[in-house]
Coordinates of C-alpha atoms and ligand atoms in Angstrom, one line a residue:
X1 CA 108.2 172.8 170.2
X2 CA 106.0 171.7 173.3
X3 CA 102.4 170.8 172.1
X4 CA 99.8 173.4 174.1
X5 CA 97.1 171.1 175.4
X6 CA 93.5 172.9 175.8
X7 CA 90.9 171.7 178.3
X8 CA 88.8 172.2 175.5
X9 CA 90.3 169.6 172.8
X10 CA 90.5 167.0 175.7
X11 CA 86.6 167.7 176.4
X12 CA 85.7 167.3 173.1
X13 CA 87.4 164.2 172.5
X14 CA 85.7 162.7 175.8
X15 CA 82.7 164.3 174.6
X16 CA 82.5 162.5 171.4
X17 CA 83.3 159.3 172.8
X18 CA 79.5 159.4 174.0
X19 CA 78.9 157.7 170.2
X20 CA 81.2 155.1 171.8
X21 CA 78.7 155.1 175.0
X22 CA 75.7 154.4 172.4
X23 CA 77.6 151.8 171.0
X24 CA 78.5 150.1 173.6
X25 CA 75.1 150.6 175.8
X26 CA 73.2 149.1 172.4
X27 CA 75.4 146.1 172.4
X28 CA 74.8 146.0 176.0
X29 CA 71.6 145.9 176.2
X30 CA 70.4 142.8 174.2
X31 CA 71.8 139.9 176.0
X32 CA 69.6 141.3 178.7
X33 CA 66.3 142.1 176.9
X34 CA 65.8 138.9 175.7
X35 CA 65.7 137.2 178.6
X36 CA 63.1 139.1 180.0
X37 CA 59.5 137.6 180.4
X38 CA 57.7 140.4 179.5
X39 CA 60.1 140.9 176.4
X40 CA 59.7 137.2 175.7
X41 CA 55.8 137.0 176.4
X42 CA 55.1 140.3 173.9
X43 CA 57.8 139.4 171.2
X44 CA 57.6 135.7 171.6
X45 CA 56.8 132.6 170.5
X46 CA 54.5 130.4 172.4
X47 CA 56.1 127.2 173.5
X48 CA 53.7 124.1 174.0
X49 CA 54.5 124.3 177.5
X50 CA 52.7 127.7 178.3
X51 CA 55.9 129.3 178.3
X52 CA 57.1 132.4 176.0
X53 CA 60.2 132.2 173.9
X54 CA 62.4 132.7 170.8
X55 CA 63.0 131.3 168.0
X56 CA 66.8 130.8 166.8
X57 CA 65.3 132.9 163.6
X58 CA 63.6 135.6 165.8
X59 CA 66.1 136.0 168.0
X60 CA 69.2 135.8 165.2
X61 CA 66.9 138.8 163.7
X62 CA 66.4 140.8 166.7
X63 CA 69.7 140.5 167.6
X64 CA 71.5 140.7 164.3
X65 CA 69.5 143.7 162.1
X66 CA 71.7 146.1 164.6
X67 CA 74.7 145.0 162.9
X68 CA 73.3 145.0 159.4
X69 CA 71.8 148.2 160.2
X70 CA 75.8 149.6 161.5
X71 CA 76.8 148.2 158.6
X72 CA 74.8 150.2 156.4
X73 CA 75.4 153.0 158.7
X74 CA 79.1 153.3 158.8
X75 CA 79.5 153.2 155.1
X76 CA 76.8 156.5 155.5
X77 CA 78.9 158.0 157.5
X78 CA 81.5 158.8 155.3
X79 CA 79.7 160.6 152.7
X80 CA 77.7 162.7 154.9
X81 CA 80.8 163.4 157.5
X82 CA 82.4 164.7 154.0
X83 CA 79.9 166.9 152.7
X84 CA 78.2 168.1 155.5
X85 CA 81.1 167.8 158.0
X86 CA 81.8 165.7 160.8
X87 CA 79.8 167.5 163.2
X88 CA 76.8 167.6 161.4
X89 CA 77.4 163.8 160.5
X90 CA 77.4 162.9 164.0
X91 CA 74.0 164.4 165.2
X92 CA 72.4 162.6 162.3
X93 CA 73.6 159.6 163.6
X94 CA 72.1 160.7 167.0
X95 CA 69.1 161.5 165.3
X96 CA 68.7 157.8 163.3
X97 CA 69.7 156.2 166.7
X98 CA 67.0 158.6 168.6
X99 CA 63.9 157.8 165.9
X100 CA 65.1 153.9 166.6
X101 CA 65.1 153.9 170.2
X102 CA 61.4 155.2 169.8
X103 CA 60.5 152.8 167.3
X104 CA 61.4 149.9 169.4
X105 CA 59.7 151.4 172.8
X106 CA 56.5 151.9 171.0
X107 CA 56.2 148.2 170.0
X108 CA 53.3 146.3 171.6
X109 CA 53.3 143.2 170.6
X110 CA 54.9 143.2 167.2
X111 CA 58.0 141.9 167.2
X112 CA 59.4 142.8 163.7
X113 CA 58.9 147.1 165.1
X114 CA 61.4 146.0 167.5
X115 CA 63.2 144.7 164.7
X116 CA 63.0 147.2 162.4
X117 CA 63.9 150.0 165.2
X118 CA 67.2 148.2 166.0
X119 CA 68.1 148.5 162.5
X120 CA 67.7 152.2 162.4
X121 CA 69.2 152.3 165.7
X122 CA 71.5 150.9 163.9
X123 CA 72.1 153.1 161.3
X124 CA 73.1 155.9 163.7
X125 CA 75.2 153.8 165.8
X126 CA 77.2 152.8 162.4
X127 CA 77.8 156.5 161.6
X128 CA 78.8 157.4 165.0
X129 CA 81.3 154.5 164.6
X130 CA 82.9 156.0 162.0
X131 CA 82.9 159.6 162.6
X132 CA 83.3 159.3 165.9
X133 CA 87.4 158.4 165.7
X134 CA 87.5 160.5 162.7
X135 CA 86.5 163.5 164.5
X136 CA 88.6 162.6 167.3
X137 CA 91.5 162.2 165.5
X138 CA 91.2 165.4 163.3
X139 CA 90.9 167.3 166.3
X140 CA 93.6 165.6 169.0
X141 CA 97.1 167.0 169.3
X142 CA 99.1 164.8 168.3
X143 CA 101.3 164.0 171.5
X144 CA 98.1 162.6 173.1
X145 CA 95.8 161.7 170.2
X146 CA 96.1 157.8 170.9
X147 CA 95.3 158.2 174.1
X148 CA 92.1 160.6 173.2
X149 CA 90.9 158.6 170.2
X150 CA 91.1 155.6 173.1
X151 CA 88.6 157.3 175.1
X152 CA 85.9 155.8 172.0
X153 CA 86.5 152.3 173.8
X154 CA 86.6 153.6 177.0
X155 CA 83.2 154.4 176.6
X156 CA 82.2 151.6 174.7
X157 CA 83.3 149.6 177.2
X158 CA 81.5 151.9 179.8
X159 CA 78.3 151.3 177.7
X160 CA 78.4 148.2 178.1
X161 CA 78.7 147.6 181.4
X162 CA 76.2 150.4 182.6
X163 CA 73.6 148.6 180.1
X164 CA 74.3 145.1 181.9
X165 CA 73.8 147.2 185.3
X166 CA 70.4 149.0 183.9
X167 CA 69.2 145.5 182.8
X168 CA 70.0 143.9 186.6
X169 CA 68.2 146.9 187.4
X170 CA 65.0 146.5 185.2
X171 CA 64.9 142.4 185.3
X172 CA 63.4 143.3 189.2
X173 CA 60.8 144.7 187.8
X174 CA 57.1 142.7 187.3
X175 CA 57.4 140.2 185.0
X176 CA 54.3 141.6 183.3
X177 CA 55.5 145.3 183.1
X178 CA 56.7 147.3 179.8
X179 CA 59.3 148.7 182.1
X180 CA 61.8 145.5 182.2
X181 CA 62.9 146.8 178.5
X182 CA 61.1 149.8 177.9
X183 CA 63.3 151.4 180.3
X184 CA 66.4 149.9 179.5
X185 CA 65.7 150.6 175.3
X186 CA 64.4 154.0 176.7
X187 CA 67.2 155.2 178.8
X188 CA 69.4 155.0 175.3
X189 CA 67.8 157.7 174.0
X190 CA 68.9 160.3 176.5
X191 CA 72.7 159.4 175.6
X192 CA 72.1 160.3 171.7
X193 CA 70.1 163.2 173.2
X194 CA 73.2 164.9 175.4
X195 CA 75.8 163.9 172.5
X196 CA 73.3 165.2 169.5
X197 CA 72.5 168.7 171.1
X198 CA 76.1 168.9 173.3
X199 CA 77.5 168.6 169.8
X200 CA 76.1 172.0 169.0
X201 CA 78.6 173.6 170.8
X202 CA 81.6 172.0 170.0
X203 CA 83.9 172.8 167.0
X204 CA 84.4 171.7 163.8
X205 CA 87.2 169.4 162.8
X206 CA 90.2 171.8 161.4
X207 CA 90.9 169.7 158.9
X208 CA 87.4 169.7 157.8
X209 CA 86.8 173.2 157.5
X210 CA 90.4 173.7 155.7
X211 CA 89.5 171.2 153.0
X212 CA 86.5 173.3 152.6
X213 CA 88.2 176.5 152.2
X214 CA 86.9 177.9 155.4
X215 CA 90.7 178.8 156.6
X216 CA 89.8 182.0 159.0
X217 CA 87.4 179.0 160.8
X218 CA 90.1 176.5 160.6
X219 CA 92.6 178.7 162.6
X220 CA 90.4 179.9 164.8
X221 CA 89.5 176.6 166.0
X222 CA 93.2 175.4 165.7
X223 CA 94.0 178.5 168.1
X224 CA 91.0 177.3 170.7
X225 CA 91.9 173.6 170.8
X226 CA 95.9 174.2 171.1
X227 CA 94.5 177.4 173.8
X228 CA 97.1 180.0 172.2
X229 CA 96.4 183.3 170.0
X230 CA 95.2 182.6 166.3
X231 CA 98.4 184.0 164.8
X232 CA 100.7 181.6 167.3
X233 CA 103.5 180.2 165.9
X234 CA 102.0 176.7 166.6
X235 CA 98.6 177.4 164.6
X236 CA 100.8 178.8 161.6
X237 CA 102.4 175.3 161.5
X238 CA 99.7 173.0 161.7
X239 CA 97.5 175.3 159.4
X240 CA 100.8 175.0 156.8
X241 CA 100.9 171.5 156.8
X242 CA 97.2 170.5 156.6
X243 CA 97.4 173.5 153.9
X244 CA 100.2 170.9 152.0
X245 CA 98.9 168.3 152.3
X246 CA 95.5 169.2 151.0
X247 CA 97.5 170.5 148.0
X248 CA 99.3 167.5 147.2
X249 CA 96.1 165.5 147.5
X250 CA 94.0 167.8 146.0
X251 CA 96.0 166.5 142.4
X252 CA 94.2 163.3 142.9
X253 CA 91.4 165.0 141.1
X254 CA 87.7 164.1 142.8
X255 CA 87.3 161.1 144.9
X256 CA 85.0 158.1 145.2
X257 CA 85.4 154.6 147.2
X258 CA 87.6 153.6 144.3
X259 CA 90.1 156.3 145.5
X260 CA 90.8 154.3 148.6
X261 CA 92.1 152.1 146.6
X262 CA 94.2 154.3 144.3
X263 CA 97.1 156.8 145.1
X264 CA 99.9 156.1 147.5
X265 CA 100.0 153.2 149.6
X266 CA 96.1 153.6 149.5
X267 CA 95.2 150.3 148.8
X268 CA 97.4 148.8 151.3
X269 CA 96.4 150.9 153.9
X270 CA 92.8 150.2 153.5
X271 CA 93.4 146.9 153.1
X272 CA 95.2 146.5 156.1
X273 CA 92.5 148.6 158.0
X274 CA 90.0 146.6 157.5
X275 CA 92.5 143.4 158.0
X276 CA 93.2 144.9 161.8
X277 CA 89.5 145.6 162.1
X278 CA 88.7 141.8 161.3
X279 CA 91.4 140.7 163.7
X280 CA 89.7 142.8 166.1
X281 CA 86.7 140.3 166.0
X282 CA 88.4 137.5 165.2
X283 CA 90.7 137.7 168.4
X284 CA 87.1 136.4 169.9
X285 CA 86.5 138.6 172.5
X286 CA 82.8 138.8 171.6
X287 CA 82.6 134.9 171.9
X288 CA 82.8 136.1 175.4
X289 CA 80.9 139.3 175.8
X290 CA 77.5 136.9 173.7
X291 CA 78.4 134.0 174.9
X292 CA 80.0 134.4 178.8
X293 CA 77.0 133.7 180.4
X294 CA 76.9 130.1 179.3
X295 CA 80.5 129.6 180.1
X296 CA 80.0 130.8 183.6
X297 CA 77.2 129.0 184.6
X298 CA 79.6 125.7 184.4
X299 CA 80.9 126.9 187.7
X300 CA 77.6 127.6 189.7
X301 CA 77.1 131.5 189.1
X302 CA 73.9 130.7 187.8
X303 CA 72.3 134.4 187.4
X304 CA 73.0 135.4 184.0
X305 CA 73.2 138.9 184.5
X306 CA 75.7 138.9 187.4
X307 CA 78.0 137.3 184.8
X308 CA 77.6 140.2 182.1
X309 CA 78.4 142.3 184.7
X310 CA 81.6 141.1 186.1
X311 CA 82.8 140.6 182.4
X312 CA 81.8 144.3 181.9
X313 CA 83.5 145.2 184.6
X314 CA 86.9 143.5 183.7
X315 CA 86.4 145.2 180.4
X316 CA 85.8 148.4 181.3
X317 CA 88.4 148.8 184.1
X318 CA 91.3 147.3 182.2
X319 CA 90.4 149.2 179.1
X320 CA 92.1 152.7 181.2
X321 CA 95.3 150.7 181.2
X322 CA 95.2 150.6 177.6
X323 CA 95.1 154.5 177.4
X324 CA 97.9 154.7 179.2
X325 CA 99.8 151.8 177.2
X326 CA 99.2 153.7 173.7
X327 CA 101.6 156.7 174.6
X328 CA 104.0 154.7 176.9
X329 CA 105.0 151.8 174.3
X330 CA 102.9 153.4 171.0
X331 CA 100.8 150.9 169.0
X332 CA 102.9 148.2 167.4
X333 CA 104.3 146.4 170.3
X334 CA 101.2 146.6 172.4
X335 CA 99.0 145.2 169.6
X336 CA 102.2 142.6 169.3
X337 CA 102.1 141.6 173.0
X338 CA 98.8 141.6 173.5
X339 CA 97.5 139.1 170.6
X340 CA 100.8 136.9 172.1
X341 CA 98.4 137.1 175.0
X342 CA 95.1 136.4 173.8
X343 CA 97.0 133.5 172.0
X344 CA 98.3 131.5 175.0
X345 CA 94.3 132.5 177.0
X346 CA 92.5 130.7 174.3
X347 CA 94.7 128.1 173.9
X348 CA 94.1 127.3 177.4
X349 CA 91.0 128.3 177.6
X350 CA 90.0 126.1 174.7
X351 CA 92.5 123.4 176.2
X352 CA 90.5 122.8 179.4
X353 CA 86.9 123.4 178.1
X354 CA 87.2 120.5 175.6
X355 CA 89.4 118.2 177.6
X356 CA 88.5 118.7 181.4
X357 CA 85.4 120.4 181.7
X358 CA 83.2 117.4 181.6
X359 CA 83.3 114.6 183.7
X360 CA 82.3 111.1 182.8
X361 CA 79.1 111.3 184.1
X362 CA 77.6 114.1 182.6
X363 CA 78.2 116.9 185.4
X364 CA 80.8 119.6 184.6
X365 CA 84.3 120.1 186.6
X366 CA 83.7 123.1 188.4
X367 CA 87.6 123.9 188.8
X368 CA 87.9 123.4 185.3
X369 CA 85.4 126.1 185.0
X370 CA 87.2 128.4 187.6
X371 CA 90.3 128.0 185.4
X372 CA 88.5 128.6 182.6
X373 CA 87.0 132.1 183.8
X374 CA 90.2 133.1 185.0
X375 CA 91.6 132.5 181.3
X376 CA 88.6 134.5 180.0
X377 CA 89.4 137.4 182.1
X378 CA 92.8 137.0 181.5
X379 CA 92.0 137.3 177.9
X380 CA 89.5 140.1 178.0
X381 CA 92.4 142.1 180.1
X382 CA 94.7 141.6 177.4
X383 CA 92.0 142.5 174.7
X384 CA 90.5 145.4 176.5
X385 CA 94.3 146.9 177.0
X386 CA 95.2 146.5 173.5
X387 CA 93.1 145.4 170.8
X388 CA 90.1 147.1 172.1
X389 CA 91.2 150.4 171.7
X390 CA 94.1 150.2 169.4
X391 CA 92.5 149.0 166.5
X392 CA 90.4 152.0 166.9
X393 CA 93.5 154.2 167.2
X394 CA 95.8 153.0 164.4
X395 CA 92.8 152.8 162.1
X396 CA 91.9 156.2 162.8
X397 CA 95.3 157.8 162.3
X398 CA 96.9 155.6 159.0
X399 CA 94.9 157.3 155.9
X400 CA 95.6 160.6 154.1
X401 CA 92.7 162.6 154.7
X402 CA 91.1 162.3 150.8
X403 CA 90.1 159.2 151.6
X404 CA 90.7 159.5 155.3
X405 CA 86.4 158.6 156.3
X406 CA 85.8 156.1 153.2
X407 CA 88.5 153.8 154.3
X408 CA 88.0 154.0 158.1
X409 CA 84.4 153.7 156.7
X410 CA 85.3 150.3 154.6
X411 CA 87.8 149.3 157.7
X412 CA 85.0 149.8 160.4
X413 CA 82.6 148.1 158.1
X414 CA 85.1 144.8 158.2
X415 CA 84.9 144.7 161.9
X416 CA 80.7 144.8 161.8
X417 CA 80.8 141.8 159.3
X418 CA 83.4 139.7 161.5
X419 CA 81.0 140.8 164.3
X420 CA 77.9 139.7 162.9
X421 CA 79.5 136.5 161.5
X422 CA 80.8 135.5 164.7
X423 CA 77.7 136.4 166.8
X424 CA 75.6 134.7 164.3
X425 CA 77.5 131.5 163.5
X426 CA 78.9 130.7 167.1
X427 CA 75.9 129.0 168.5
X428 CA 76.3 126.4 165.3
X429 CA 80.2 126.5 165.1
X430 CA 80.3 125.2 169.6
X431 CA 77.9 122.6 168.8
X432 CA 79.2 121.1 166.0
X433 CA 83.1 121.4 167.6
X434 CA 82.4 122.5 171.4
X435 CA 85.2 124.5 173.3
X436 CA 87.4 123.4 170.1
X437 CA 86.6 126.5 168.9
X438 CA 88.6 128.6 171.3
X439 CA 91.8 126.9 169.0
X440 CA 90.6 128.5 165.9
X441 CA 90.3 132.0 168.0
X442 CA 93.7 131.3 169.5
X443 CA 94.9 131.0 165.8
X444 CA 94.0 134.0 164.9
X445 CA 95.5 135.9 167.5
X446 CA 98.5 134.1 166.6
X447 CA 98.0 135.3 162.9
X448 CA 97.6 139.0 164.2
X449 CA 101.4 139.1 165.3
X450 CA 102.6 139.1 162.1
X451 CA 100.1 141.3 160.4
X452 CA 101.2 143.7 162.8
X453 CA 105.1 143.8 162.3
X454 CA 105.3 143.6 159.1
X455 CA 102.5 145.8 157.6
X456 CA 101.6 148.3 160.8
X457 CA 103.5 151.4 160.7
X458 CA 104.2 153.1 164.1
X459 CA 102.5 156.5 164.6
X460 CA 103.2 157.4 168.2
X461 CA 103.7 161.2 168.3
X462 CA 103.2 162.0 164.6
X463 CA 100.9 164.4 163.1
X464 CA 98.1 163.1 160.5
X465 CA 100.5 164.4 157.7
X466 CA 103.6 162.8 159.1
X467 CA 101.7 159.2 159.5
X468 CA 101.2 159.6 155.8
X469 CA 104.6 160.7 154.8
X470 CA 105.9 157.9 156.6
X471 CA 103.7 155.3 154.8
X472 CA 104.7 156.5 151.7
X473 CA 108.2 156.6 152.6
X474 CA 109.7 153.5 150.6
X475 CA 112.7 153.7 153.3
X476 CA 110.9 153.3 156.1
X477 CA 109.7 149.8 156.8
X478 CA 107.1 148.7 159.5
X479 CA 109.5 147.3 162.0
X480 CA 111.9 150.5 161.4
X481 CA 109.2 153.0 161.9
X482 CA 109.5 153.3 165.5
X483 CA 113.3 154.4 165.5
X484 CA 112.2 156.4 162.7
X485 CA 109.5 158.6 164.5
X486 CA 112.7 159.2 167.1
X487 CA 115.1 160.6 164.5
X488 CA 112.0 162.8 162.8
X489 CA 111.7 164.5 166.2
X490 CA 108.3 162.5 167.4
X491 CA 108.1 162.0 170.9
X492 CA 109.1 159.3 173.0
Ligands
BGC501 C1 84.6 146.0 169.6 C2 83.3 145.4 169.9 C3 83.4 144.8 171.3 C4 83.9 145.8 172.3 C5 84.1 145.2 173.6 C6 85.0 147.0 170.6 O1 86.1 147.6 170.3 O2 84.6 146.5 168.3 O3 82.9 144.4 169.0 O4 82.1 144.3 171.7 O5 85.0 146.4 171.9 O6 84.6 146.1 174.5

């Protein structure tokens, strides 16, 4: 039976990905900032030369209490996404992000406010990271969920890039005025403002409001997002099979974060989440998106923020391929493909920058540095179309729903730690090994191929309740699933 695709279901999904805007636009945003000199000057150390700047210590703290603070927050998210509901779960996450925004912009001159606002900011950026896919998934039909749920790194990747244009935007202004990063920090308040009252008038997740008992609500939502009667054959079906399932997980008795480790497949599946989230960071893509500018300015494109922006641009733009990739050729053998990619980039990459970038006499080879963008884009259009938003996607669709928001929870949690580790220890990790440590990113990527064929199952064109089925399936093997969604009628 032909899914019926509402204009409603595919606005909500795009809606939601706004928490994927915040996200991005946060992460965004403070590469710029703290090259400011009014930033510097207010939140600053004085330097015996007159000058304003940061300490490794300041700056580590500015820059890292985000992450603890998403930390924290994702793990929130699941408890409040599943007692409240998802909805409800994601404007509180606007709401933390919104009091942190105005934390930060109220700061005069003390530098741990700014601190302490990124960490709430944080908060709601981490629940929005988790409930975001969650809701997205719950909702999406299931012949175009992967490309829906994608739409969370499309906008990530869009908030990125539109904070590295805000902060070439704002760096014109005075060096003495607020406004250099009181209106970039500012302007992030209006996003969590649009998705916190927008969400008002969006739906429930079905499946939410059928776990809760609330079935009348469940199928009349069901009949608005599939845009067909509320006693449609279509609605019966999906409202059956949540219905089932719920049942059959319902004799799990109650569940805690244990659970996600009990039951069927459960602990391999979160496991494995958080393994792909890991890899996620560990391909190194954010050794690029933190660390590009000093790369670049080996081959004379010295301002810093013109380099943000064409690596936001290459992320952003190649990120729509990936949307399209996720329903053409499913999940598997893109996330196969393109960590064979990222492999041979940083292998290169890595290859050049520690055996040809520096001449003899101290000056740097500036076609060594060409090639050595090139491989970085290269990379980051292999990342962007794959890993960026598949991880998301597979993550989002591989858990039963009783512990569907702890595990994506625990999974999303993995890929803040690998973030913050990375961000934090890569300025000691280059200058104790230099460019060397492209190799150990290259051997991860390498390392991701496998994970993926022998533990990722495919779920192209399968309901929620069909993904689980299939993982619990002792028949069905990874590297068989993919013939196996054919023969169980998935689409092609
Ligand atoms: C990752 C982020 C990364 C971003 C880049 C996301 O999927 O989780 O860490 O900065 O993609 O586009």
């Amino acid at each position: 039976m032909a899914e019926k695709i509402s204009g409603l279901v595919i606005f909500l999904c795009v809606f939601a990905s706004m928490g994927g805007f915040i996200f991005g636009y946060d992460t965004g945003e403070i590469s710029g900032l703290t090259q400011m000199p009014d930033f510097q000057r207010r939140f600053g150390q004085l330097q015996p030369d007159g000058t304003y700047a940061f300490s490794n210590v300041r700056e580590g703290l500015i820059v890292a209490l985000l992450s603890i603070g998403t930390l924290c927050g994702c793990l929130l998210g699941a408890p409040v996404g599943d007692r409240l509901g998802r909805k409800p779960g994601l404007q509180i996450g606007c709401l933390f992000f919104i009091v942190g925004t105005i934390v930060q912009v109220s700061a005069v001159w003390a530098w741990y406010q700014v601190m302490i606002g990124r960490y709430i900011a944080g908060l709601g950026v981490g629940m929005l990271s988790t409930l975001v896919p969650i809701y997205q998934s719950e909702a999406a039909p299931k012949s175009i969920r992967g490309t829906l749920v994608s739409t969370y790194q499309l906008f990530i990747t869009f908030g990125i890039f539109t904070a590295y244009l805000i902060n070439y935007g704002t760096s014109h202004a005075s060096n003495t005025s607020t406004a250099q990063w009181r209106v970039t920090i500012g302007i992030g308040f209006l996003w969590a403002l649009i998705l916190g009252i927008g969400m008002f008038f969006l739906p429930e997740s079905p499946r939410f409001l059928l776990n809760n008992g609330e079935e009348e609500r469940c199928r009349r939502t069901l009949a608005r997002l599939r845009k067909c009667p509320i006693d449609d054959p279509t609605v019966n079906v999906d409202i059956k099979e949540i219905e089932l399932k719920i049942e059959a997980e319902r004799a799990f008795g109650p569940q805690n974060w244990l659970s996600c480790f009990k039951g069927p497949k459960a602990a391999y599946r979160t496991f494995l989440g958080m393994g792909i989230q890991a890899l996620q960071q560990l391909t190194g893509a954010n050794f690029f998106f933190y660390y590009g500018t000093s790369i670049f300015s080996a081959t004379g494109v010295q301002n810093p923020f013109v380099t943000s922006i064409i690596l936001g641009a290459v992320n952003f733009g190649c990120t729509f391929l990936g949307l399209y990739l996720v329903e053409r050729f499913g999940r598997r053998k893109p996330l196969m493909m393109g960590a064979a990619w990222m492999f041979m980039c940083f292998l290169v990459f890595a290859f050049v920058g520690y055996y040809a970038l520096d001449n003899a006499d101290g000056t740097q080879n500036s076609q060594a540095g060409a090639a050595m963008i090139v491989f970085a884009c290269l990379f980051i259009l292999a990342f962007a179309s794959t890993w960026g938003c598949m991880a998301w996607v597979v993550v989002a669709e591989m858990f039963p729903s009783r512990i569907r928001a702890k595990s994506i929870a625990l999974a999303t949690a993995s890929n803040w730690t690998w973030n913050f580790l990375i961000s934090f220890f890569t300025p000691f990790i280059i200058g104790s090994i230099g460019f060397r440590y492209g190799f150990v990113f290259a051997a991860c990527c390498f390392a991701a191929i496998p994970v993926v064929y022998f533990f990722l199952y495919e779920t192209k064109g399968l309901t929620l309740e069909q993904v689980d089925e299939m993982y619990c399936d002792p028949e069905v093997k990874p590297w068989t699933s993919s013939t196996t969604i054919l023969e169980r009628g998935g689409r092609r």
